[in-house]
CSV table of C-alpha atoms in Angstrom, one decimal:
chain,number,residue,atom,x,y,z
A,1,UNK,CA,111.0,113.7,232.1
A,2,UNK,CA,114.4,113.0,229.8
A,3,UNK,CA,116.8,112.1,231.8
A,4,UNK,CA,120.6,113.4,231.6
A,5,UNK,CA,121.8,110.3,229.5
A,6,UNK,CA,118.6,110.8,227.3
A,7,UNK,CA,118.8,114.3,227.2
A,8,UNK,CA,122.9,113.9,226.1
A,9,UNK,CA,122.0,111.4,223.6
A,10,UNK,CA,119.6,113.2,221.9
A,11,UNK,CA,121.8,115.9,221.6
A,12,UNK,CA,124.7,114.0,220.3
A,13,UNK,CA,122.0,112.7,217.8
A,14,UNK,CA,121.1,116.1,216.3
A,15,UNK,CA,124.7,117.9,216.2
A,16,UNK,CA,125.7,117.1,212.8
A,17,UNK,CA,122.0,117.5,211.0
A,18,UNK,CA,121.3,121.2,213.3
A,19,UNK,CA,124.5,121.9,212.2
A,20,UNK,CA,124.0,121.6,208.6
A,21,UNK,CA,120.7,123.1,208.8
A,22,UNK,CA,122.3,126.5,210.6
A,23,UNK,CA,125.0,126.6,207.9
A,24,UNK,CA,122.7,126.3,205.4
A,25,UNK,CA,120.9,129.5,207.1
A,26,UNK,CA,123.8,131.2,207.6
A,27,UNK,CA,126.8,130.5,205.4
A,28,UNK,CA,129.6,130.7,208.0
A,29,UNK,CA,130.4,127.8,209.8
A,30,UNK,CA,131.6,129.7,213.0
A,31,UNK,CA,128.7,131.4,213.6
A,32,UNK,CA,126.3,128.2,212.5
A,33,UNK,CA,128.9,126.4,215.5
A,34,UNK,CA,127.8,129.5,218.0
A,35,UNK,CA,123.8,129.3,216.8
A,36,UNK,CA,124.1,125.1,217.7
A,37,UNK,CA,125.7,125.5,220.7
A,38,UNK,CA,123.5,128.3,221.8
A,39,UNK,CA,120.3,126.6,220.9
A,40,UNK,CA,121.7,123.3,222.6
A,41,UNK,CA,122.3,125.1,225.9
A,42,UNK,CA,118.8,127.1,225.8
A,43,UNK,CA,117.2,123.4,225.3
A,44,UNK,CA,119.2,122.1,228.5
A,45,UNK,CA,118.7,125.0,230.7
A,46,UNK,CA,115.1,125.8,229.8
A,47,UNK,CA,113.6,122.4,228.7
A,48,UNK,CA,115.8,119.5,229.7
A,49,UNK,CA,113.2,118.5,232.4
A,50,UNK,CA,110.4,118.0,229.4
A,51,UNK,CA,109.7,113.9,228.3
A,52,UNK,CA,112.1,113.0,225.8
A,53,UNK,CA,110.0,112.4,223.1
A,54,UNK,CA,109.4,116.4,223.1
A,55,UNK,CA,112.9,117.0,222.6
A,56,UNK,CA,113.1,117.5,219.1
A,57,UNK,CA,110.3,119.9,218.2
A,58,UNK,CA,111.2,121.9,220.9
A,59,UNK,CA,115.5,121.5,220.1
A,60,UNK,CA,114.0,122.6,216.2
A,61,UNK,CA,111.8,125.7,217.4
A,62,UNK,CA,115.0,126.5,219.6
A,63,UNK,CA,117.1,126.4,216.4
A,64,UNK,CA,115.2,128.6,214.3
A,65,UNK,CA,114.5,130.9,216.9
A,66,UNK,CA,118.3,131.4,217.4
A,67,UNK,CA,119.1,131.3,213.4
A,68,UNK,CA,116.1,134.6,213.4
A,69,UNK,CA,118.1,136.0,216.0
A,70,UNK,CA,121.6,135.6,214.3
A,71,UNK,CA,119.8,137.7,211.8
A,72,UNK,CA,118.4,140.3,213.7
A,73,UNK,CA,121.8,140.8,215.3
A,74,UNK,CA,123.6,140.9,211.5
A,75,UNK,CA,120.8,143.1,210.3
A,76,UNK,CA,121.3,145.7,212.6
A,77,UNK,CA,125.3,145.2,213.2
A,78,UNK,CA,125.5,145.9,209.1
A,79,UNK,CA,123.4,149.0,209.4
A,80,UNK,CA,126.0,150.6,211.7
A,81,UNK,CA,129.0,149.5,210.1
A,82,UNK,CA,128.1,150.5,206.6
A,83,UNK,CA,127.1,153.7,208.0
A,84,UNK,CA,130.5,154.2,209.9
A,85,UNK,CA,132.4,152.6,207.0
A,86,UNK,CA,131.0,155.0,204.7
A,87,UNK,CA,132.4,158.3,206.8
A,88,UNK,CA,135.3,156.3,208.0
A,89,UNK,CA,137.3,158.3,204.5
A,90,UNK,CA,136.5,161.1,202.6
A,91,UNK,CA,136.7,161.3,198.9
A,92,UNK,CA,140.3,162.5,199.1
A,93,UNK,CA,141.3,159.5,201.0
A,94,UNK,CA,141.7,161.7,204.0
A,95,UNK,CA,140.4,159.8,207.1
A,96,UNK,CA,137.1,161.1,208.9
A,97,UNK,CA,136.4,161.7,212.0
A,98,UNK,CA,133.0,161.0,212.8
A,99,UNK,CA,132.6,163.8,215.6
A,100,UNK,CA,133.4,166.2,212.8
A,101,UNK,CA,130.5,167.6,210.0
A,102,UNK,CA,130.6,165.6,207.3
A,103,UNK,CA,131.1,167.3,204.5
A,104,UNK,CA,130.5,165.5,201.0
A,105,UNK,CA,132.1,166.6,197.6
A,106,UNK,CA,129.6,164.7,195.4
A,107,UNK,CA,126.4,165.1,197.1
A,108,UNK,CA,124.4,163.6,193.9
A,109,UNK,CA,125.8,160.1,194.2
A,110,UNK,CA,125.3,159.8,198.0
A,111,UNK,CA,122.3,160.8,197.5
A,112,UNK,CA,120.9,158.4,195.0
A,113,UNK,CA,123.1,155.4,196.9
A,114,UNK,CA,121.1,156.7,200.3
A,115,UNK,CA,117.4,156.8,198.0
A,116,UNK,CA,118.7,153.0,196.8
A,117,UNK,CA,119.3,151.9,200.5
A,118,UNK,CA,116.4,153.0,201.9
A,119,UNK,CA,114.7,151.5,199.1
A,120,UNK,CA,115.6,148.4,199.6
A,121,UNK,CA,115.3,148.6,203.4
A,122,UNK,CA,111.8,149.5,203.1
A,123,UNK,CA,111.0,146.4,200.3
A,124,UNK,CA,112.9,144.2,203.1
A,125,UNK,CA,111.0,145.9,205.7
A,126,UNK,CA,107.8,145.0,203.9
A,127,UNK,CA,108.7,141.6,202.6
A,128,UNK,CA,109.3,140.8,206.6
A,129,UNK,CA,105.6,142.1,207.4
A,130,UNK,CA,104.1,140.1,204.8
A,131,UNK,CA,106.2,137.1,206.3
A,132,UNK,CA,105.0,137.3,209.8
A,133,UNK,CA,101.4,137.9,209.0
A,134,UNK,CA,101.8,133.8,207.2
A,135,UNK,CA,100.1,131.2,209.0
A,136,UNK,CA,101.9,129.7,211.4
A,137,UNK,CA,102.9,126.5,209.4
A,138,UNK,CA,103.4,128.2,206.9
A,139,UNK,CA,105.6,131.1,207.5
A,140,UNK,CA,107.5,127.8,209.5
A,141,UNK,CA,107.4,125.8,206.3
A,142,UNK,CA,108.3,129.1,203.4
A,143,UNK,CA,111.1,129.8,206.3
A,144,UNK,CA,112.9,126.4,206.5
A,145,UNK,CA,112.6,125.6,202.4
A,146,UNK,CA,113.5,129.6,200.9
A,147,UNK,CA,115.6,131.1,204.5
A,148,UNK,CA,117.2,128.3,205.6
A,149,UNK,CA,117.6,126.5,202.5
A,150,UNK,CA,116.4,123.1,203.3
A,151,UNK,CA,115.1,120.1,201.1
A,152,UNK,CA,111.0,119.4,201.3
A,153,UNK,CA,112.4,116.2,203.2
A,154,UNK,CA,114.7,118.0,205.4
A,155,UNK,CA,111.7,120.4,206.0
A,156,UNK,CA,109.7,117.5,206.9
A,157,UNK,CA,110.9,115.7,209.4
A,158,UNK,CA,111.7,119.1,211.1
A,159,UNK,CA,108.1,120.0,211.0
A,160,UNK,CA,107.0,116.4,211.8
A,161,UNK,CA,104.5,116.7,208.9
A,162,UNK,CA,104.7,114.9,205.2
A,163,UNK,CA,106.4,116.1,202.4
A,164,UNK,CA,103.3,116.7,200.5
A,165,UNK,CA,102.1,118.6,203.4
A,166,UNK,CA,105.4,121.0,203.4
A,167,UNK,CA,105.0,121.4,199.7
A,168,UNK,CA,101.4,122.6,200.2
A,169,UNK,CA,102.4,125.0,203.0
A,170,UNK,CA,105.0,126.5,200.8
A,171,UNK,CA,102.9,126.9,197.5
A,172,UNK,CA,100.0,128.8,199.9
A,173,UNK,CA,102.8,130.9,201.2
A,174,UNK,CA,104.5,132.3,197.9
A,175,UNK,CA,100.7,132.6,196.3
A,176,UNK,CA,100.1,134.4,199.5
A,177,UNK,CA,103.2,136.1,199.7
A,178,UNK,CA,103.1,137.4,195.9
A,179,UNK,CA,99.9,138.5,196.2
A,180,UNK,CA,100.3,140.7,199.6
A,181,UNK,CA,103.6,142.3,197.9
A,182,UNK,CA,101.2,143.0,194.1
A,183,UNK,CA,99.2,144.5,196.1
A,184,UNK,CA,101.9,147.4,197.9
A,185,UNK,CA,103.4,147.6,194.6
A,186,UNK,CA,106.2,145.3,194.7
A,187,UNK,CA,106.7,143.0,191.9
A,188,UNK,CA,110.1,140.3,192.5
């Protein structure tokens, strides 16, 4: 079991590096600042009993688990705004009020702007599936080198594997990730 003084020092250890890793993921330092301190509370609360050699897998799981999350949450926050931003003014620079019909002037463009979106929400959609159905290791791997931006080295200490290991688990993942998306008809 770590103790407090372990459990504080490792923590104080991996600031500076879990907080370069989230901006990396995210681009913002506030929110990377909010995604460290979240996952550095979850680790405390939830596994601050656990040996202190477990620490850092678990701190790094913790991490990426909250970085997916911040995602999630943006994901579906942009959905609503960029549908309420879009009837927030008509054409006419009149403002909108949402309870009202909406009534549009130029139904063509929305139109082919709505087909677009959904396109891409579906191609997204998809490219997630084919993401999660990865290998463990190597959906972990693909994640922390393509989402999250992080050198082969970087990715392997997280992982706790080599760095011809991590470059192995990535290769399998794009060949298997290109392949999966051929085959439903998307081409990147």
């Amino acid at each position: 079991m770590a103790t407090d003084k372990e459990l504080s020092d490792f923590l104080a250890g991996v600031e500076k590096r879990a907080f370069k890793q989230a901006v990396y993921a995210v681009r913002k330092d506030e929110s990377a600042l909010d995604i460290v301190q979240d996952a550095m509370i979850k680790l405390a609360e939830k596994y601050g009993d656990k040996p202190s050699a477990e620490l850092p897998m678990l701190f790094q799981r913790i991490l990426q688990n909250t970085i997916s999350d911040f995602f999630r949450r943006e994901k579906v926050r942009n959905t609503w705004v960029s549908l309420f931003s879009s009837m927030s003014t008509t054409s006419d620079g009149e403002d909108f009020d949402v309870l009202e019909i909406y009534q549009n002037e130029s139904e063509n463009d929305t139109v082919e702007s709505s087909a677009e979106k959904l396109e891409r929400a579906e191609v997204l959609g998809i490219i997630e599936e084919e993401v999660e159905k990865l290998p463990a290791r190597q959906r972990e791997a693909f994640l922390m080198r393509y989402w999250n931006d992080m050198d082969v080295a970087e990715t392997a200490e997280a992982m706790k594997c080599s760095v011809g290991s991590v470059k192995t688990h990535c290769s399998r993942a794009t060949h298997a990730l290109a392949k999966a998306l051929k085959a439903r008809g998307i081409e990147l």
